[in-house]
PDB file of C-alpha atoms in Angstrom:
ATOM      1  CA  GLN R   1      -6.665  -1.857  22.160  1.00  0.00           C
ATOM      2  CA  VAL R   2      -8.454  -0.857  18.969  1.00  0.00           C
ATOM      3  CA  GLN R   3      -8.737  -3.034  15.881  1.00  0.00           C
ATOM      4  CA  LEU R   4      -9.265  -1.348  12.536  1.00  0.00           C
ATOM      5  CA  VAL R   5     -10.348  -3.180   9.390  1.00  0.00           C
ATOM      6  CA  GLU R   6     -10.372  -1.387   6.033  1.00  0.00           C
ATOM      7  CA  SER R   7     -12.329  -2.446   2.973  1.00  0.00           C
ATOM      8  CA  GLY R   8     -13.453  -1.082  -0.374  1.00  0.00           C
ATOM      9  CA  GLY R   9     -10.225  -0.827  -2.314  1.00  0.00           C
ATOM     10  CA  GLY R  10      -9.811  -2.051  -5.855  1.00  0.00           C
ATOM     11  CA  LEU R  11      -8.979  -1.191  -9.448  1.00  0.00           C
ATOM     12  CA  VAL R  12     -10.709   1.821 -10.966  1.00  0.00           C
ATOM     13  CA  GLN R  13     -10.238   3.844 -14.128  1.00  0.00           C
ATOM     14  CA  PRO R  14      -9.109   7.480 -13.996  1.00  0.00           C
ATOM     15  CA  GLY R  15     -12.060   9.701 -13.219  1.00  0.00           C
ATOM     16  CA  GLY R  16     -13.816   6.940 -11.333  1.00  0.00           C
ATOM     17  CA  SER R  17     -14.910   6.666  -7.715  1.00  0.00           C
ATOM     18  CA  LEU R  18     -14.401   4.361  -4.755  1.00  0.00           C
ATOM     19  CA  ARG R  19     -15.598   4.411  -1.173  1.00  0.00           C
ATOM     20  CA  LEU R  20     -13.317   3.040   1.502  1.00  0.00           C
ATOM     21  CA  SER R  21     -14.601   1.891   4.867  1.00  0.00           C
ATOM     22  CA  CYS R  22     -12.800   1.387   8.148  1.00  0.00           C
ATOM     23  CA  ALA R  23     -14.582  -0.515  10.894  1.00  0.00           C
ATOM     24  CA  ALA R  24     -13.304  -0.057  14.441  1.00  0.00           C
ATOM     25  CA  SER R  25     -13.678  -2.312  17.463  1.00  0.00           C
ATOM     26  CA  GLY R  26     -14.747  -1.190  20.909  1.00  0.00           C
ATOM     27  CA  SER R  27     -17.309   1.082  22.435  1.00  0.00           C
ATOM     28  CA  MET R  28     -15.366   4.348  22.481  1.00  0.00           C
ATOM     29  CA  PHE R  29     -15.270   5.004  18.726  1.00  0.00           C
ATOM     30  CA  SER R  30     -17.282   8.207  18.920  1.00  0.00           C
ATOM     31  CA  ARG R  31     -14.568   9.785  21.080  1.00  0.00           C
ATOM     32  CA  TYR R  32     -11.731   9.199  18.603  1.00  0.00           C
ATOM     33  CA  ALA R  33     -10.433  11.354  15.808  1.00  0.00           C
ATOM     34  CA  MET R  34     -10.018   9.104  12.774  1.00  0.00           C
ATOM     35  CA  HIS R  35      -7.463   9.398  10.016  1.00  0.00           C
ATOM     36  CA  TRP R  36      -6.861   8.079   6.522  1.00  0.00           C
ATOM     37  CA  TYR R  37      -3.273   7.774   5.318  1.00  0.00           C
ATOM     38  CA  ARG R  38      -1.865   6.391   2.091  1.00  0.00           C
ATOM     39  CA  GLN R  39       1.472   5.052   0.946  1.00  0.00           C
ATOM     40  CA  ALA R  40       2.482   4.767  -2.686  1.00  0.00           C
ATOM     41  CA  PRO R  41       5.364   2.521  -3.796  1.00  0.00           C
ATOM     42  CA  GLY R  42       8.698   4.103  -2.969  1.00  0.00           C
ATOM     43  CA  LYS R  43       7.094   6.995  -1.094  1.00  0.00           C
ATOM     44  CA  GLN R  44       6.497   7.904   2.531  1.00  0.00           C
ATOM     45  CA  ARG R  45       3.149   7.392   4.147  1.00  0.00           C
ATOM     46  CA  GLU R  46       1.130  10.595   3.969  1.00  0.00           C
ATOM     47  CA  LEU R  47      -1.966  11.909   5.708  1.00  0.00           C
ATOM     48  CA  VAL R  48      -4.927  12.119   3.347  1.00  0.00           C
ATOM     49  CA  ALA R  49      -7.742  13.278   5.635  1.00  0.00           C
ATOM     50  CA  PHE R  50      -8.929  13.234   9.215  1.00  0.00           C
ATOM     51  CA  ILE R  51     -12.177  13.777  11.051  1.00  0.00           C
ATOM     52  CA  THR R  52     -12.449  14.824  14.697  1.00  0.00           C
ATOM     53  CA  ASN R  53     -14.833  13.361  17.232  1.00  0.00           C
ATOM     54  CA  GLY R  54     -16.945  16.461  16.657  1.00  0.00           C
ATOM     55  CA  GLY R  55     -17.076  15.927  12.902  1.00  0.00           C
ATOM     56  CA  SER R  56     -14.618  18.600  11.770  1.00  0.00           C
ATOM     57  CA  THR R  57     -12.601  17.544   8.757  1.00  0.00           C
ATOM     58  CA  ASN R  58      -9.275  18.328   7.165  1.00  0.00           C
ATOM     59  CA  TYR R  59      -7.734  17.255   3.868  1.00  0.00           C
ATOM     60  CA  ALA R  60      -4.409  17.120   2.122  1.00  0.00           C
ATOM     61  CA  ASP R  61      -4.219  19.716  -0.646  1.00  0.00           C
ATOM     62  CA  SER R  62      -3.828  16.962  -3.231  1.00  0.00           C
ATOM     63  CA  VAL R  63      -7.301  15.546  -2.492  1.00  0.00           C
ATOM     64  CA  LYS R  64      -9.322  18.634  -1.555  1.00  0.00           C
ATOM     65  CA  GLY R  65     -12.528  18.841  -3.530  1.00  0.00           C
ATOM     66  CA  ARG R  66     -12.299  15.196  -4.604  1.00  0.00           C
ATOM     67  CA  PHE R  67     -12.271  13.166  -1.380  1.00  0.00           C
ATOM     68  CA  THR R  68     -14.729  13.294   1.511  1.00  0.00           C
ATOM     69  CA  ILE R  69     -14.206  11.761   4.943  1.00  0.00           C
ATOM     70  CA  SER R  70     -17.210  10.943   7.094  1.00  0.00           C
ATOM     71  CA  ARG R  71     -18.122   8.813  10.071  1.00  0.00           C
ATOM     72  CA  ASP R  72     -21.044   6.813  11.354  1.00  0.00           C
ATOM     73  CA  ASN R  73     -20.664   6.433  15.099  1.00  0.00           C
ATOM     74  CA  ALA R  74     -23.591   4.010  15.311  1.00  0.00           C
ATOM     75  CA  LYS R  75     -21.655   1.652  13.045  1.00  0.00           C
ATOM     76  CA  ASN R  76     -18.176   2.389  14.440  1.00  0.00           C
ATOM     77  CA  THR R  77     -17.120   3.153  10.891  1.00  0.00           C
ATOM     78  CA  VAL R  78     -15.255   5.906   9.081  1.00  0.00           C
ATOM     79  CA  TYR R  79     -15.497   6.333   5.328  1.00  0.00           C
ATOM     80  CA  LEU R  80     -13.422   7.896   2.596  1.00  0.00           C
ATOM     81  CA  GLN R  81     -15.387   8.743  -0.538  1.00  0.00           C
ATOM     82  CA  MET R  82     -12.942   9.220  -3.397  1.00  0.00           C
ATOM     83  CA  ASN R  83     -14.130  10.852  -6.612  1.00  0.00           C
ATOM     84  CA  SER R  84     -12.351  11.980  -9.768  1.00  0.00           C
ATOM     85  CA  LEU R  85      -9.581   9.522  -9.052  1.00  0.00           C
ATOM     86  CA  LYS R  86      -6.194  10.015 -10.681  1.00  0.00           C
ATOM     87  CA  PRO R  87      -3.329   7.584 -11.310  1.00  0.00           C
ATOM     88  CA  GLU R  88      -1.328   9.409  -8.638  1.00  0.00           C
ATOM     89  CA  ASP R  89      -3.942   8.353  -6.070  1.00  0.00           C
ATOM     90  CA  THR R  90      -2.716   4.777  -6.458  1.00  0.00           C
ATOM     91  CA  ALA R  91      -1.535   3.609  -3.037  1.00  0.00           C
ATOM     92  CA  VAL R  92      -2.300   1.422  -0.072  1.00  0.00           C
ATOM     93  CA  TYR R  93      -4.790   3.307   2.100  1.00  0.00           C
ATOM     94  CA  TYR R  94      -4.633   2.925   5.866  1.00  0.00           C
ATOM     95  CA  CYS R  95      -6.988   3.850   8.658  1.00  0.00           C
ATOM     96  CA  TYR R  96      -5.411   5.187  11.857  1.00  0.00           C
ATOM     97  CA  THR R  97      -6.470   6.351  15.302  1.00  0.00           C
ATOM     98  CA  ASN R  98      -4.867   7.285  18.584  1.00  0.00           C
ATOM     99  CA  PRO R  99      -7.382   7.163  21.443  1.00  0.00           C
ATOM    100  CA  ASN R 100      -5.079   9.144  23.770  1.00  0.00           C
ATOM    101  CA  PRO R 101      -3.090  11.639  21.741  1.00  0.00           C
ATOM    102  CA  PRO R 102      -0.395  12.716  21.635  1.00  0.00           C
ATOM    103  CA  SER R 103       1.493  10.209  23.752  1.00  0.00           C
ATOM    104  CA  GLY R 104      -0.854   7.239  23.668  1.00  0.00           C
ATOM    105  CA  THR R 105      -0.601   4.202  21.432  1.00  0.00           C
ATOM    106  CA  GLY R 106      -1.752   4.620  17.851  1.00  0.00           C
ATOM    107  CA  TYR R 107      -3.469   1.859  15.910  1.00  0.00           C
ATOM    108  CA  TRP R 108      -3.306   1.070  12.192  1.00  0.00           C
ATOM    109  CA  GLY R 109      -5.457  -1.052   9.987  1.00  0.00           C
ATOM    110  CA  GLN R 110      -3.970  -3.586   7.587  1.00  0.00           C
ATOM    111  CA  GLY R 111      -4.506  -1.328   4.571  1.00  0.00           C
ATOM    112  CA  THR R 112      -6.480  -1.620   1.369  1.00  0.00           C
ATOM    113  CA  GLN R 113      -5.012  -1.272  -2.116  1.00  0.00           C
ATOM    114  CA  VAL R 114      -6.371   1.374  -4.469  1.00  0.00           C
ATOM    115  CA  THR R 115      -5.163   1.246  -8.059  1.00  0.00           C
ATOM    116  CA  VAL R 116      -6.172   3.900 -10.566  1.00  0.00           C
ATOM    117  CA  SER R 117      -5.323   2.794 -14.068  1.00  0.00           C
ATOM    118  CA  SER R 118      -6.836   2.490 -17.513  1.00  0.00           C
TER     119      SER R 118
END
């Protein structure tokens, strides 16, 4: 079982920046691909970015060039640096991993609220 705890959300003005963190339990973190999802009110949860255990990254088109995902295996933590934030980035952001894809159990964090508003 993996526990994920997100932090770093908050209220920011358009054009501002936030850095989200997701701390994972256990000793196998470096082996996992890690994902950030978000869910806006009335919308489906969508994949924002992921990073493989080897450090390769991938982003949703809507955030390319503005968001950066990274990981620190020594701290069992994955980050999402969000720059040039827009009101449409407002959502609850979730951390996700599946240690044994594709059929294994996936784990979600509790989410952290990001609100972009003036």
